[in-house]
Coordinates of C-alpha atoms in Angstrom, one line a residue:
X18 CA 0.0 0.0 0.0
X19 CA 1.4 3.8 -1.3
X20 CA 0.1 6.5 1.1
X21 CA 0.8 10.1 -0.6
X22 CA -0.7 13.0 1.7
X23 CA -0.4 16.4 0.0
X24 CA -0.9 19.4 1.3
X25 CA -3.3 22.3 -0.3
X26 CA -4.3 25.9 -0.5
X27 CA -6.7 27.9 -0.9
X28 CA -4.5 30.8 -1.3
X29 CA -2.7 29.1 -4.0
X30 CA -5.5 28.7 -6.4
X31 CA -5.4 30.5 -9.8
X32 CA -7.1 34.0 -9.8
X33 CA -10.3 32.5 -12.4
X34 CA -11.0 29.7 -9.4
X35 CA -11.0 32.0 -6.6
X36 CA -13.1 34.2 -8.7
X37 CA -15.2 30.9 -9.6
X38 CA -16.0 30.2 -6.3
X39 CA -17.2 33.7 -4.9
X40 CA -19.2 33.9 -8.4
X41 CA -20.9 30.8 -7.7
X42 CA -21.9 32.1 -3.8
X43 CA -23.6 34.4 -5.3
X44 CA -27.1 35.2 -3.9
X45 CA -27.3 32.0 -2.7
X46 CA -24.5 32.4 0.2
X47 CA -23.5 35.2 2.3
X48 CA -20.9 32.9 4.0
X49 CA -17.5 31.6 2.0
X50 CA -17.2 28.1 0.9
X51 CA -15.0 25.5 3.1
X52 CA -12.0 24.5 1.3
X53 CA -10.2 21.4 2.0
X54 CA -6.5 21.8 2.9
X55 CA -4.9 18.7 2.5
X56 CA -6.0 15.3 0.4
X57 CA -4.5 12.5 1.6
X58 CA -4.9 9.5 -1.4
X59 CA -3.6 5.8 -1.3
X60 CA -3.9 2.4 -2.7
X61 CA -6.1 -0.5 -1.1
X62 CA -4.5 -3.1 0.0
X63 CA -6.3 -5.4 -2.5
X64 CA -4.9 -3.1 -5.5
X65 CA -6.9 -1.7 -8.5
X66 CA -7.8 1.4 -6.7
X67 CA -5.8 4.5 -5.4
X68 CA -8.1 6.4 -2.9
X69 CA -9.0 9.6 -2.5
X70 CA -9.7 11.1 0.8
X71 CA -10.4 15.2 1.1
X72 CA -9.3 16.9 4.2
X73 CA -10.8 19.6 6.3
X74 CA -9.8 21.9 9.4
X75 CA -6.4 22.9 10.4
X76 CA -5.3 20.1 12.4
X77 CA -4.3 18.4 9.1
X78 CA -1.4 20.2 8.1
X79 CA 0.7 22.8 9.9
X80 CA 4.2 24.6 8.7
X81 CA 5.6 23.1 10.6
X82 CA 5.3 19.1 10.8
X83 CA 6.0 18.5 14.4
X84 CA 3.2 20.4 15.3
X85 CA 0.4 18.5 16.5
X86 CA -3.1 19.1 15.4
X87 CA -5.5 21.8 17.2
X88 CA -6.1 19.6 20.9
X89 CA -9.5 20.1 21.5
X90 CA -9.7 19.6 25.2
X91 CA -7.1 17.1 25.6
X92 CA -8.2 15.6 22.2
X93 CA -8.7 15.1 18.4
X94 CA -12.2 14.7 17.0
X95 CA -12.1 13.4 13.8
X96 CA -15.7 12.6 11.5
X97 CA -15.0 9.9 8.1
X98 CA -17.5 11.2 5.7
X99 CA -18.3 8.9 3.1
X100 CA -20.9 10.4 0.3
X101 CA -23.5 8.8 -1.8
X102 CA -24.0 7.3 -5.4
X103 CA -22.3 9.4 -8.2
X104 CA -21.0 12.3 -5.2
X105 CA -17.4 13.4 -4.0
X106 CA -16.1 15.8 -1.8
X107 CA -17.5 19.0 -3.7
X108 CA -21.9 18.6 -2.2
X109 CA -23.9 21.1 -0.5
X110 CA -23.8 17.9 1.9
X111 CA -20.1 18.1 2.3
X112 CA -20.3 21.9 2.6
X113 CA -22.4 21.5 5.2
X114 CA -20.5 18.9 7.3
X115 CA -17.7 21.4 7.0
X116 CA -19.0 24.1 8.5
X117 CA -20.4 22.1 11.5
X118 CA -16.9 20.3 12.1
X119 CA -15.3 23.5 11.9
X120 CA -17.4 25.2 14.4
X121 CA -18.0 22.7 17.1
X122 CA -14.2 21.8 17.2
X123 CA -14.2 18.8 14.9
X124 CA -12.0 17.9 11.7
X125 CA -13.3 16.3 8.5
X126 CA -12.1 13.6 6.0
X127 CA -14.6 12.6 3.3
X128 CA -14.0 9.4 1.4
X129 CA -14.0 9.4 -2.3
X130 CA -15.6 6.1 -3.4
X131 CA -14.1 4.3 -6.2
X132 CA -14.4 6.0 -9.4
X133 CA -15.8 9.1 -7.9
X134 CA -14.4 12.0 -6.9
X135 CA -10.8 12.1 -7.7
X136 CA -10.5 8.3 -6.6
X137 CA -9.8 5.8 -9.7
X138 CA -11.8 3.1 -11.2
X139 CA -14.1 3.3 -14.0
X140 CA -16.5 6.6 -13.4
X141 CA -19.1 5.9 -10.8
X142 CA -18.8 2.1 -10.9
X143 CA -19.4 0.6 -7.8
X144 CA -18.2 -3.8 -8.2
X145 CA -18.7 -6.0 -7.8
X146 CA -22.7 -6.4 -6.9
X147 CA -24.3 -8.3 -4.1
X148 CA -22.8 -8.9 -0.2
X149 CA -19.2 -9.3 -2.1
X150 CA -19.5 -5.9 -3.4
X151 CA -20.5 -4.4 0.2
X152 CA -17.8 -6.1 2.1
X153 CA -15.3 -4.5 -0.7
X154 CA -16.9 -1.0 0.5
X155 CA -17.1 -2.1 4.3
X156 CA -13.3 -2.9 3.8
X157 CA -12.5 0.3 2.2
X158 CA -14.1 2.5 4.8
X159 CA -12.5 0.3 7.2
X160 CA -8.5 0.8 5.9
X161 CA -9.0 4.5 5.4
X162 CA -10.2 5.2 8.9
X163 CA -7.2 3.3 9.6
X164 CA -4.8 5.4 7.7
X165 CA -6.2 8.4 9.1
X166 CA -5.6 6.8 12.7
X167 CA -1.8 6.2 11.7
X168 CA -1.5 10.0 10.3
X169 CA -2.8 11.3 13.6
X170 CA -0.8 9.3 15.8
X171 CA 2.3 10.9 14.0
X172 CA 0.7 14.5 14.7
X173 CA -0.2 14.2 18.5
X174 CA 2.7 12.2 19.6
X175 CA 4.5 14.6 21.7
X176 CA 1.3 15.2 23.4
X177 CA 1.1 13.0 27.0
X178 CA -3.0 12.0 27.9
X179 CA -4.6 12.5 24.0
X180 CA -7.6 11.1 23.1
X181 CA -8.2 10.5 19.3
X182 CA -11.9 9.9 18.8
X183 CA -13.5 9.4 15.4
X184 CA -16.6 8.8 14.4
X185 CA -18.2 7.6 11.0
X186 CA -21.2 9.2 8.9
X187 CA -22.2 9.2 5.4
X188 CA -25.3 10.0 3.4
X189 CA -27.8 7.6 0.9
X190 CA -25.7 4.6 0.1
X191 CA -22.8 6.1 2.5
X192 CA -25.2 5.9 5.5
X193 CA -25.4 1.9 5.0
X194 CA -21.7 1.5 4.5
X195 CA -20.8 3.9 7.2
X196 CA -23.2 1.7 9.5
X197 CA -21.7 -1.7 7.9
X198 CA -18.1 -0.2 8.9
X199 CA -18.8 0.7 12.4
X200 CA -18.2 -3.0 14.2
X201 CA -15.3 -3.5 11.7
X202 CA -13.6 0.0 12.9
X203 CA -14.5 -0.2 16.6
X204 CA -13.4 -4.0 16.4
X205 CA -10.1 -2.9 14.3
X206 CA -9.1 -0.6 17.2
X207 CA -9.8 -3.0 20.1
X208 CA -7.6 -5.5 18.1
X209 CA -4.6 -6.7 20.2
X210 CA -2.2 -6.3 16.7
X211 CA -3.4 -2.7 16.1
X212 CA -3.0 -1.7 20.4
X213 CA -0.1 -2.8 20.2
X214 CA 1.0 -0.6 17.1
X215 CA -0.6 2.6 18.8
X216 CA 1.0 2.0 22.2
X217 CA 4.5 3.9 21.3
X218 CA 2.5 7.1 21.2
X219 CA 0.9 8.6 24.4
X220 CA -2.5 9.1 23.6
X221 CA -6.0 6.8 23.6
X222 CA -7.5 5.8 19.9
X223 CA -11.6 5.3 20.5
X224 CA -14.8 4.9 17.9
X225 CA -17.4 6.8 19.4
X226 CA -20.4 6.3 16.5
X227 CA -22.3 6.9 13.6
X228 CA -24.4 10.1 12.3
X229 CA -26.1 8.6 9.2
X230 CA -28.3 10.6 6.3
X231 CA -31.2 9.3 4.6
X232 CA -29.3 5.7 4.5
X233 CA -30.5 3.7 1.7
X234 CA -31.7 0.6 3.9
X235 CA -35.1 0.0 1.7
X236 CA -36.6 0.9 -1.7
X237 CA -39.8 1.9 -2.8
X238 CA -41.4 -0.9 -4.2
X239 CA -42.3 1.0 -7.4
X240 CA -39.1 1.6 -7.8
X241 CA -38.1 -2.1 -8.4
X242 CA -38.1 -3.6 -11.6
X243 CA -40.2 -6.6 -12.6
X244 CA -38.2 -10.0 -11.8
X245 CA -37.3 -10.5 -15.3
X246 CA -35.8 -6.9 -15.6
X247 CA -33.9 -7.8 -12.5
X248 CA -32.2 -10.9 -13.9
X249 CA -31.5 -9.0 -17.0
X250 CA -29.7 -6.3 -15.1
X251 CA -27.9 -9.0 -13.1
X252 CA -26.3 -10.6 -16.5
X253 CA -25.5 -7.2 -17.8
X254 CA -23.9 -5.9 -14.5
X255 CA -21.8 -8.7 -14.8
X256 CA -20.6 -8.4 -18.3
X257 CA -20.5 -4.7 -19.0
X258 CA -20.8 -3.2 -15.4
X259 CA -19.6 0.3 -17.0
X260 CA -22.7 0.6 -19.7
X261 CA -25.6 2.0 -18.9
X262 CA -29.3 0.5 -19.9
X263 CA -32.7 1.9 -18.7
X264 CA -30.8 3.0 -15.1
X265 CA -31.5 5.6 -13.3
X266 CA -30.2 9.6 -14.7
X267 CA -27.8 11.6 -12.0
X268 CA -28.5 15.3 -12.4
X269 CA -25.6 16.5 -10.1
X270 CA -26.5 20.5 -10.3
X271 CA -29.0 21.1 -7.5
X272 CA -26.0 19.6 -5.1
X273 CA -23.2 20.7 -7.0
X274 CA -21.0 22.7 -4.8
X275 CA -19.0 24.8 -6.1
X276 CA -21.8 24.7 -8.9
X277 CA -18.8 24.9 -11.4
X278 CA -17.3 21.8 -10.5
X279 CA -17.2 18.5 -12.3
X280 CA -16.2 16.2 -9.7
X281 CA -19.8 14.9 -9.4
X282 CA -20.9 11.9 -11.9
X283 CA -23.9 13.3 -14.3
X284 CA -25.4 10.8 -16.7
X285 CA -26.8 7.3 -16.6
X286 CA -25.8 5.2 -13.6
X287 CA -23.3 2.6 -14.2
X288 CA -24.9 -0.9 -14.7
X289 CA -22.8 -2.4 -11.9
X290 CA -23.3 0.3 -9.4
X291 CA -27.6 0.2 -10.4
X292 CA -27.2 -3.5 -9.2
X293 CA -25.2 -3.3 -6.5
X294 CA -27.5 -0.8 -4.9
X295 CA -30.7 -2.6 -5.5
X296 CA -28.8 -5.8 -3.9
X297 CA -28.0 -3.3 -0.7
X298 CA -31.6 -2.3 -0.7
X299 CA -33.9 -4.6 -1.6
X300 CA -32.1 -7.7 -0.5
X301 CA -29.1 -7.6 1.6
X302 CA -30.2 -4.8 4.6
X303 CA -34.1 -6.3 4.9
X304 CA -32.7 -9.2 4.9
X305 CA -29.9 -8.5 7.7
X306 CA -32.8 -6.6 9.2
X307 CA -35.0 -9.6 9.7
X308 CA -32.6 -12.3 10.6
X309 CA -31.7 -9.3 13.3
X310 CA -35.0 -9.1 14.8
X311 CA -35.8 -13.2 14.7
X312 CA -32.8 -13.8 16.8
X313 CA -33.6 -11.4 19.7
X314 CA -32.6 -11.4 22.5
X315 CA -29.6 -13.2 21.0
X316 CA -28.2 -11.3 18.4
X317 CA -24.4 -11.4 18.6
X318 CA -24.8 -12.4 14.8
X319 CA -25.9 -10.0 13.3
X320 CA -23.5 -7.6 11.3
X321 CA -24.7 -4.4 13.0
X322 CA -23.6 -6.1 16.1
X323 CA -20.5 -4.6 18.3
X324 CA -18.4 -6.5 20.9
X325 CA -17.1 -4.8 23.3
X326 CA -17.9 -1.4 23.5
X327 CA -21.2 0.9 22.6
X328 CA -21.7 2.3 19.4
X329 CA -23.8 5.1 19.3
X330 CA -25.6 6.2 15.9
X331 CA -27.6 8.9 15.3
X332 CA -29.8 8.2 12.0
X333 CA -31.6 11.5 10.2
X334 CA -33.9 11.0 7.8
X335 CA -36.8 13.2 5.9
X336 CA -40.8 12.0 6.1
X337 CA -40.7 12.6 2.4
X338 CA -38.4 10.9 1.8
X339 CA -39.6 9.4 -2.1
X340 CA -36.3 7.2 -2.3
X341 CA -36.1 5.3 0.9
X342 CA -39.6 4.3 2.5
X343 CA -39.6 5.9 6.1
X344 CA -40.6 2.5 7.6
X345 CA -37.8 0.8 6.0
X346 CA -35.5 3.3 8.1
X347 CA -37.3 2.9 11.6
X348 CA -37.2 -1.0 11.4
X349 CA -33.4 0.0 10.4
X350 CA -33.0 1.5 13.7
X351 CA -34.9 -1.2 15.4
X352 CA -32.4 -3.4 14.4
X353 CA -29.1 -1.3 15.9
X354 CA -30.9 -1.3 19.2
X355 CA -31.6 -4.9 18.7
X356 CA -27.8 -5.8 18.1
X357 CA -25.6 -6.0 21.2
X358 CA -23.5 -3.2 21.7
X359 CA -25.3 -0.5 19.4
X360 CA -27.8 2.1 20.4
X361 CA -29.5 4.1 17.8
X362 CA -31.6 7.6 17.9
X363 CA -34.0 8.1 15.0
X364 CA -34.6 12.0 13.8
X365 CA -38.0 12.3 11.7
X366 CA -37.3 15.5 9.5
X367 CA -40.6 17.1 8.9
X368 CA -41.0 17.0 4.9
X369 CA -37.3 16.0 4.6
X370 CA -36.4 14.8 1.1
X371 CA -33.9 12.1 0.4
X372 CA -31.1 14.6 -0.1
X373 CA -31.8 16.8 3.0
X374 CA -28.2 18.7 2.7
X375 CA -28.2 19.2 -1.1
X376 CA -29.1 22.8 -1.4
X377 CA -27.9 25.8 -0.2
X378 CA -30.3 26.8 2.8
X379 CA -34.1 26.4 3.7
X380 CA -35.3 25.1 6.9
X381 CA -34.9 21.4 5.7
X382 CA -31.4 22.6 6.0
X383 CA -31.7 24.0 8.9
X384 CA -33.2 21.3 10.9
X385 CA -30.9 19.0 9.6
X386 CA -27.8 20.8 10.7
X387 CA -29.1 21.3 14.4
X388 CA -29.4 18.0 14.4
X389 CA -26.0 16.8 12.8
X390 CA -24.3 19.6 15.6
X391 CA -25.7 17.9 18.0
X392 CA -25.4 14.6 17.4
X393 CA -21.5 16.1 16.8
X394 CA -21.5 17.2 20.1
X395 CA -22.8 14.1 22.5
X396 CA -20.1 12.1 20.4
X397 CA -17.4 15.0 21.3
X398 CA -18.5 14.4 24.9
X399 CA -18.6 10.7 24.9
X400 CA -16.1 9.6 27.6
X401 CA -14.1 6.3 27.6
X402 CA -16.4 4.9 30.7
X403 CA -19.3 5.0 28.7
X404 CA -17.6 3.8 25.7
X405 CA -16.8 0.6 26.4
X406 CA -19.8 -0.9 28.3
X407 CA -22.0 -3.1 26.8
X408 CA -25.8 -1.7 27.3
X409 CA -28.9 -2.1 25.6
X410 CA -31.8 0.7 25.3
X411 CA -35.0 0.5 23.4
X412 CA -35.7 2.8 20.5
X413 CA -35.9 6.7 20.6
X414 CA -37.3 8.4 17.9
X415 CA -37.1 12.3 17.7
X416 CA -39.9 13.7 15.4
X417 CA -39.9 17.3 15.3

């Protein structure tokens, strides 16, 4: 594996992008856009794809390297963004997550999927399809929140007593890898192997959660071809997974942020990527869902299911939501309280679409950033006592 972390600026853009981006404020925004400052981009450990992984807040990089990042009491907050279908790093979504990080003391690394973004592979194919093609996902979330973990340690390791916590979050088809991801991260840190390669530096490493976006756990049934369609897509996926037949069309504009950029995949989806998200949302989570809830009160099988320690997730999602049915989300969240070691809180948007950050501002917006600051700041305050203690508690559900 080839790490490469390089270091940006916004200063150091050319006159006609700076220009760019306070032309494409506009009306819309009275407040400058976030820039990342540092993108840090690897190959998996598998091969066949160098990663990309945008960087936001301070902490990152510093003139001088043995600086140690901005200690927020004692500690580094880090948030691993990953984004949705056919997205990168440059949403309204993103934009949005930026600004919260940056004002409640947190810093920001958003995960570049393969072939979106600046990430390689084949433009916005996600392979392969079915529980294979998830696991490849689960595993990339899973070795980039470790690289991050290794850069960190390298920053705050003059620094006696420091806490590194992270937490997870992602939107659409990012929510269900980001939830996926959260028992391989926490478990990857409790690993004897990986304590023992963080015990030279003086600090504690901890996953503290989830805040997840409209996660696509279900589909609307009319959205779900006929059976035959379904096997047709499956053969296709398989041979051409790059072509594109009677999938859905990505209209990246309304999200685009900057609205110049070209970062975000427009056009018809990618056959594989179609299939492997109908497998995620028609098959794979009800099914996980399901088996979760048969095997209660025993459910140390299922994949949502943490040893260990307490995950807390924080799930947001809109009533109007025409994408993912709002049932399929609450029996979602019934099944993270159901797992041991996971306790989920449920946040009904009033008249929340499926992509409640994409746009500029509106009180859709609004609600959902209160929300997301605070779910920010109960992880921020999570302390290593309540951490790692096993606990179950029955659903909660916020509806405002």
């Amino acid at each position: 594996m080839s790490l490469q972390f390089d270091q940006l600026a916004f200063s150091s853009l050319p006159t006609r992008d700076l220009q760019k981006i306070k032309t494409s404020i506009g009306e819309e925004e009275d407040e400058p856009l976030v820039t990342s400052v540092a993108r840090m981009q690897f190959e998996t450990k598998s091969g066949g794809s160098t990663l990309n992984v945008e960087l936001f807040g301070n902490g990152w990089v510093t003139s001088d390297e043995n600086t140690s990042p901005t200690l927020s009491q004692g500690g580094v907050n880090i948030l691993l963004f990953v984004p949705g279908v056919c997205e990168s790093a440059e949403t309204w979504t993103v934009q949005h997550i930026a600004r919260l990080c940056r004002d409640t003391g947190w810093m920001l690394a958003v995960l570049e999927l393969p072939g979106h973004g600046l990430s390689s592979g084949p433009r916005a194919v996600l392979q392969p399809t079915g529980r294979t093609g998830l696991n490849r996902l689960i595993d990339i979330v899973t070795e980039t929140a470790d690289n991050v973990f290794n850069h960190l340690l390298q920053k705050v390791s003059k620094h006696n007593n420091c806490t590194i916590k992270m937490a997870l979050s992602g939107s659409s088809l990012g929510g269900v890898i980001a939830a996926y991801a959260a028992p391989k991260v926490s478990q990857m840190i409790q690993d004897s192997t990986y304590r023992k390669k963080s015990s030279s530096h003086p600090c504690q490493i901890q996953f503290v959660g989830n805040i997840l976006l409209s996660p696509a756990v279900g589909v609307a049934q009319a959205a779900i071809p006929s059976p035959v369609i379904v096997s047709a897509l499956s053969c296709l996926a398989f041979v051409a997974p790059s072509a594109s037949f009677l999938t859905p069309a990505e209209d990246p504009s309304h999200y685009n942020c900057p609205s110049w950029t070209q970062r975000n995949f427009s056009g018809q989806w990618p056959l594989g990527t179609s299939k492997l998200l109908l497998d995620i949302t028609s098959v794979i989570v009800p099914d996980d869902v399901k088996k979760t809830m048969a095997d209660v009160p025993t459910t140390s099988s299922s994949p949502l299911c943490v040893q260990g320690c307490t995950i807390q997730s924080f799930v947001i999602t809109g009533t109007k939501d025409p994408v993912v049915p709002l049932q399929s989300v609450r029996e979602f969240v019934n099944a993270i309280n159901a797992s041991e070691g996971s306790v989920a809180t449920l946040v009904e948007i009033p008249n929340g679409d499926h992509g409640l950050l994409a746009g500029p501002k509106g009180k859709v917006v609004n609600l959902v950033t209160e929300q997301f600051k605070t779910a920010l700041l109960t992880l921020a305050n999570r302390s290593l006592k309540t951490f790692c203690v096993n606990r179950q508690l029955s659903t909660s559900t916020n509806k405002l």
